[in-house]
Coordinates of C-alpha atoms in Angstrom, one line a residue:
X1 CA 14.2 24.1 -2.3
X2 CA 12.8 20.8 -3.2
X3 CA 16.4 19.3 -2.8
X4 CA 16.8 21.2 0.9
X5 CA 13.0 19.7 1.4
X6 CA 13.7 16.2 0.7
X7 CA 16.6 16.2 3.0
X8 CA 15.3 17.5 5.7
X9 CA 12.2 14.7 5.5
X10 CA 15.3 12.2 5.3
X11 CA 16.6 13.7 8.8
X12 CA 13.0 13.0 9.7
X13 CA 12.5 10.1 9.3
X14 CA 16.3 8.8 10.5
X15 CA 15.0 10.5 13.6
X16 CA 11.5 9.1 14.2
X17 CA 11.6 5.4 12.6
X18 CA 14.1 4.1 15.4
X19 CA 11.9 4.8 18.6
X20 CA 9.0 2.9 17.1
X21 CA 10.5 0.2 15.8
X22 CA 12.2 -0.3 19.2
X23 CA 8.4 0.8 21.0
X24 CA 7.3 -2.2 19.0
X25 CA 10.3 -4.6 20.1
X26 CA 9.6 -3.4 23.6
X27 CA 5.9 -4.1 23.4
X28 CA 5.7 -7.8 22.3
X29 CA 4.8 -8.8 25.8
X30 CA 1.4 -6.9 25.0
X31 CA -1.5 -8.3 22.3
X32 CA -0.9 -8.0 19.0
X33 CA -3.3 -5.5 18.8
X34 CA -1.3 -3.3 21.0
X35 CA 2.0 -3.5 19.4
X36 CA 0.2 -2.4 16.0
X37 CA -1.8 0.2 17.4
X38 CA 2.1 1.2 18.7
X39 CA 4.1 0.7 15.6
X40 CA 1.6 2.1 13.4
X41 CA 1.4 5.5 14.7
X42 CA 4.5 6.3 12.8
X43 CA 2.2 6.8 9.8
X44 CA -0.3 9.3 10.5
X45 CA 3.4 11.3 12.4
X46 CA 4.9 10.8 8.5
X47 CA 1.8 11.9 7.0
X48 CA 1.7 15.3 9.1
X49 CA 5.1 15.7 8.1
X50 CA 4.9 15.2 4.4
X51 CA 2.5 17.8 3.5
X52 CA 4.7 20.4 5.8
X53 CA 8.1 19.4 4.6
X54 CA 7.6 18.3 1.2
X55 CA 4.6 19.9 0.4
X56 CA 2.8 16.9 -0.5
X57 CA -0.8 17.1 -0.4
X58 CA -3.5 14.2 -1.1
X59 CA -7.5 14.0 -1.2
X60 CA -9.7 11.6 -1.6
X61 CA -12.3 10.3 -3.6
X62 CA -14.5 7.5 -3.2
X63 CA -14.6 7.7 0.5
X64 CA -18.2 6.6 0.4
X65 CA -17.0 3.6 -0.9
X66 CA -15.3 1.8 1.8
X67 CA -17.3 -1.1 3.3
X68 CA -17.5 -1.3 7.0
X69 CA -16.2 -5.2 7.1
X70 CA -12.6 -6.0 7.1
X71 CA -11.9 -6.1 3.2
X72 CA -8.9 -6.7 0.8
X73 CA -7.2 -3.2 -0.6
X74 CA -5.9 -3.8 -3.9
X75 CA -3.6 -0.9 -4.9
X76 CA -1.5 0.9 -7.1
X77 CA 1.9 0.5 -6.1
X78 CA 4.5 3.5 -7.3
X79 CA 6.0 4.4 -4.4
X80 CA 6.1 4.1 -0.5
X81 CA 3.8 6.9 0.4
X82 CA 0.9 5.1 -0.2
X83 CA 2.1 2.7 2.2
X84 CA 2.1 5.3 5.1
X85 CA -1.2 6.5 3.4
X86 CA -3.3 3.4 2.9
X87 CA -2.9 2.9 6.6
X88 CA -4.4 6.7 7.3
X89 CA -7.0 6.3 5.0
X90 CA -8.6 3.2 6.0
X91 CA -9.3 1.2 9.4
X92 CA -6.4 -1.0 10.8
X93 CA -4.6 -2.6 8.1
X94 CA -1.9 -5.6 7.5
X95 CA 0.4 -6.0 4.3
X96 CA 1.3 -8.7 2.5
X97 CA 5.1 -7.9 2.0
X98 CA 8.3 -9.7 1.5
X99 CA 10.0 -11.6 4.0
X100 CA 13.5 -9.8 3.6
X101 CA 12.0 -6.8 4.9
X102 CA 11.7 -7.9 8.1
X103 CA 15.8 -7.6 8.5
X104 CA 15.7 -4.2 7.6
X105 CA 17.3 -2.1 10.8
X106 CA 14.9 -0.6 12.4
X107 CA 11.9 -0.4 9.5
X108 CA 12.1 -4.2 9.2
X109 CA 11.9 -4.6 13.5
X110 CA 9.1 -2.9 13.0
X111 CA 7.1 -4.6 10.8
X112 CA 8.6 -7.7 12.7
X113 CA 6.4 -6.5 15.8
X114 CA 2.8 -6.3 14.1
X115 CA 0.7 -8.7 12.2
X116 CA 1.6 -9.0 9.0
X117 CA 2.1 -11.1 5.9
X118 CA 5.7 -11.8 5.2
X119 CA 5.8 -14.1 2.5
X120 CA 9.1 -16.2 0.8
X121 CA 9.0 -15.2 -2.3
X122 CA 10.9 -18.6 -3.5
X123 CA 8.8 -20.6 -2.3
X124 CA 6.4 -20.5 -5.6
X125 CA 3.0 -22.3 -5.4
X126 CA 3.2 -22.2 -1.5
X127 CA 3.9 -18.3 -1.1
X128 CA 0.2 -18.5 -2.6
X129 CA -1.0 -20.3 0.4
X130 CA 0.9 -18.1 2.6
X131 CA -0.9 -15.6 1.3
X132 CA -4.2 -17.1 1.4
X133 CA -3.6 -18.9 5.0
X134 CA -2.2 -15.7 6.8
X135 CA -4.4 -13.3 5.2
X136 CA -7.4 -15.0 6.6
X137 CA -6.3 -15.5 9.6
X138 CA -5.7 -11.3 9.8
X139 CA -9.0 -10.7 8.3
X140 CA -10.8 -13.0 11.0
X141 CA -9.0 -10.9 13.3
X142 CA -10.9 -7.6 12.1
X143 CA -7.6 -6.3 10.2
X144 CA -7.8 -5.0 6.5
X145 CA -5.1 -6.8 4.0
X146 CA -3.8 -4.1 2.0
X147 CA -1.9 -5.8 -1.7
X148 CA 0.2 -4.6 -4.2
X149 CA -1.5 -6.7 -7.2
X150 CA 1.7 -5.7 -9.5
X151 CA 4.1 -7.1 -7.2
X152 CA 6.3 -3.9 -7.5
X153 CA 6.6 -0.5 -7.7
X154 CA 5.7 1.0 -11.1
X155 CA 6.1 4.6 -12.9
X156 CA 3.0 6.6 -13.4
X157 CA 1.5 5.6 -16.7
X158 CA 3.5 1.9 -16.5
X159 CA 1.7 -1.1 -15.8
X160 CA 2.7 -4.9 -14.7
X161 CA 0.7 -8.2 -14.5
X162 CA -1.7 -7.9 -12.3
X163 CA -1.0 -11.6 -10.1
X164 CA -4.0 -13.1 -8.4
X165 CA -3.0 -13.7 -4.3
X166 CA -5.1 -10.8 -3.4
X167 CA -8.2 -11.8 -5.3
X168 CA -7.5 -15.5 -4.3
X169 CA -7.1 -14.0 -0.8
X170 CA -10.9 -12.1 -0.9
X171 CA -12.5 -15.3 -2.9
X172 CA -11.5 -18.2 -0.6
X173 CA -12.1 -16.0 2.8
X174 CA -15.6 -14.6 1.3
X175 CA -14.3 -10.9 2.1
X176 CA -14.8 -7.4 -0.3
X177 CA -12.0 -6.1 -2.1
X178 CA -11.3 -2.6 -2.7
X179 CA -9.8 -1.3 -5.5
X180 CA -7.8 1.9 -5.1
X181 CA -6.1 4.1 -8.0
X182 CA -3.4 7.2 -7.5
X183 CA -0.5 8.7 -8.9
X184 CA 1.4 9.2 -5.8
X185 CA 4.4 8.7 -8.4
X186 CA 4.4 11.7 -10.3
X187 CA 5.2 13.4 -6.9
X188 CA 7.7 10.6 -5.1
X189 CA 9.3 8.6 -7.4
X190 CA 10.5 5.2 -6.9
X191 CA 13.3 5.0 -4.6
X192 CA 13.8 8.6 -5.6
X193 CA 15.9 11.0 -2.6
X194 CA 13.8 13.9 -4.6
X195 CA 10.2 14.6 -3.5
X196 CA 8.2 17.5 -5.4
X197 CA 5.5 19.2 -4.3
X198 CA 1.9 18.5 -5.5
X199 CA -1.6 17.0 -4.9
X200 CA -2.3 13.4 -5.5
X201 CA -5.4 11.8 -5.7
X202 CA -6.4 8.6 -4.4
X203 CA -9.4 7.3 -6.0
X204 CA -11.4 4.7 -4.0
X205 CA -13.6 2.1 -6.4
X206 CA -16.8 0.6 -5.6
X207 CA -16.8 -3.1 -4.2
X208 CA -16.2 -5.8 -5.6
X209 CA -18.0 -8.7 -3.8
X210 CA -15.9 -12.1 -4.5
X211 CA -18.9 -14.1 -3.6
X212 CA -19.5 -16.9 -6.8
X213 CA -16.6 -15.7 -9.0
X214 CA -13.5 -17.4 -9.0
X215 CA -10.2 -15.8 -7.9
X216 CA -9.5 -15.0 -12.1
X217 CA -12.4 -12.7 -12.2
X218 CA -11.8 -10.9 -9.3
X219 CA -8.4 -10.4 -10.4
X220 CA -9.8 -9.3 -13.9
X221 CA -12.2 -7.0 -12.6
X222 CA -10.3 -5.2 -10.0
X223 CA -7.7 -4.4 -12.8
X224 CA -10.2 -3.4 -15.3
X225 CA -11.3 -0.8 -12.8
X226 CA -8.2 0.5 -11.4
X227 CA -6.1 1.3 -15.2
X228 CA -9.4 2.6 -16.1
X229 CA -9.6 4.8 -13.0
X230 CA -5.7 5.7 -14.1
X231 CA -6.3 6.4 -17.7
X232 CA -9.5 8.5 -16.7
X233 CA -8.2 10.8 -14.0
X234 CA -4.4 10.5 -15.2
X235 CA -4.8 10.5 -18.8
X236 CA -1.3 12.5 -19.6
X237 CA 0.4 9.6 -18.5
X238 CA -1.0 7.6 -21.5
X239 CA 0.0 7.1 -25.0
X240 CA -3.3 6.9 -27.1
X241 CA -4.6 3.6 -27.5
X242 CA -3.4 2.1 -24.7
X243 CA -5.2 -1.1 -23.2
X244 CA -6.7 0.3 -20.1
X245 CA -7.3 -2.9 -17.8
X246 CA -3.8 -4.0 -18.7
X247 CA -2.5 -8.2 -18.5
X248 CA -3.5 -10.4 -15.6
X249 CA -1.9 -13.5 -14.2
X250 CA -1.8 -15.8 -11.3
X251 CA 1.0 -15.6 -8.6
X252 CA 1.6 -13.5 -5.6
X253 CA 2.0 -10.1 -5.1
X254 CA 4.1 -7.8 -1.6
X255 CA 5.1 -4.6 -0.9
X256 CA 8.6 -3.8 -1.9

């Protein structure tokens, strides 16, 4: 069943990803605002599907939570349902993601088409100030900036470096960040062709205002809350003793 499941949702989405990536090539004539309202509908169709196909469901916590200002998400990242998720969940969002993505057939013309954060990841220092300069300039224009702090997908219960371009993003543009937990992994693994059935729960913290702390702190304290929020609600994917707010570093972060 799960493998008939999964297959099926692969016919899905071969189906429904072309005609809004090519809606959003068609609309570039229109605003910005337009194209993403266009191209972003996909999510909300995948996230009907996903409960009905796969049998995927998700609730939240922490709803209370979300500031009404345009704010900086800074995630969990263990698989790409959160990226169709995050965009349900909260107002009109932005990612900061890899440039190659955007040469993707179809998925990559759409992202093309809305504003976005595509970033060169070899360009070192400056992806930074990508980061910082376009991320602004979205948030100015009343879009949330949703970032993968790891950089990468991880397995539930696995942790990275949490890199600073999200927190140096919310300190030098004054805005909130939002930290957000889940375990969308145990359910839809990393590039996994396999989805099983479940609940997964996305956990929403309280703000963290960036005013008078430096892009370090930010950083520090948005990863203290979220592996804390992951060893508290997911605490079978820990071995005992593990260090809950895990390493932090400078650097950049995208989706994947």
């Amino acid at each position: 069943m799960v493998v008939l499941r999964s297959l099926l949702f692969a016919v899905i989405l071969a189906i429904f990803t072309p005609p809004f990536a090519l809606g959003g090539i068609l609309a570039y004539p229109l605003s910005p605002r337009t194209r993403h309202r266009i191209v972003t509908a996909w999510a909300p169709l995948m996230m009907w599907f996903i409960p009905r196909i796969l049998g995927i469901r998700y609730k939240v916590i922490g709803r209370e939570n979300i500031p009404s200002v345009p704010s900086v998400i800074l995630s969990k990242h263990q698989s790409a349902w959160e990226t169709m998720a995050l965009q349900v969940i909260f107002p009109p969002l932005c990612f900061v993601l890899k440039r190659e993505l955007l040469k993707v057939p179809f998925f990559g013309w759409g992202l093309a088409a809305i504003p976005g954060i595509a970033i060169d990841r070899a360009a070192g220092k400056d992806a930074l100030a990508q980061v910082v300069e376009q991320g602004s300039a979205r948030l100015s224009e009343g879009y949330w900036v949703a970032v993968f702090p790891e950089g990468t997908r991880t397995a539930p219960g696995a942790k990275r470096r949490y890199k600073a371009g999200g927190a140096a993003l919310a300190q030098q543009a004054g805005a909130p960040v939002v930290p957000v937990a889940h375990n969308a992994g145990e359910f839809w693994g990393r590039n996994a062709f396999l989805k099983y059935p479940g609940e997964i729960t996305v956990s929403i913290g309280p703000v963290i205002d960036s005013t008078g702390l430096d892009a370090a702190e930010v950083n520090r304290r948005s990863a203290a809350w979220i592996e804390g929020e992951m060893h508290r609600l997911f605490p079978h994917h820990y071995r005992r003793g593990d260090n809950a707010a895990g390493p932090v570093s400078g650097g950049v972060e995208e989706a994947d």
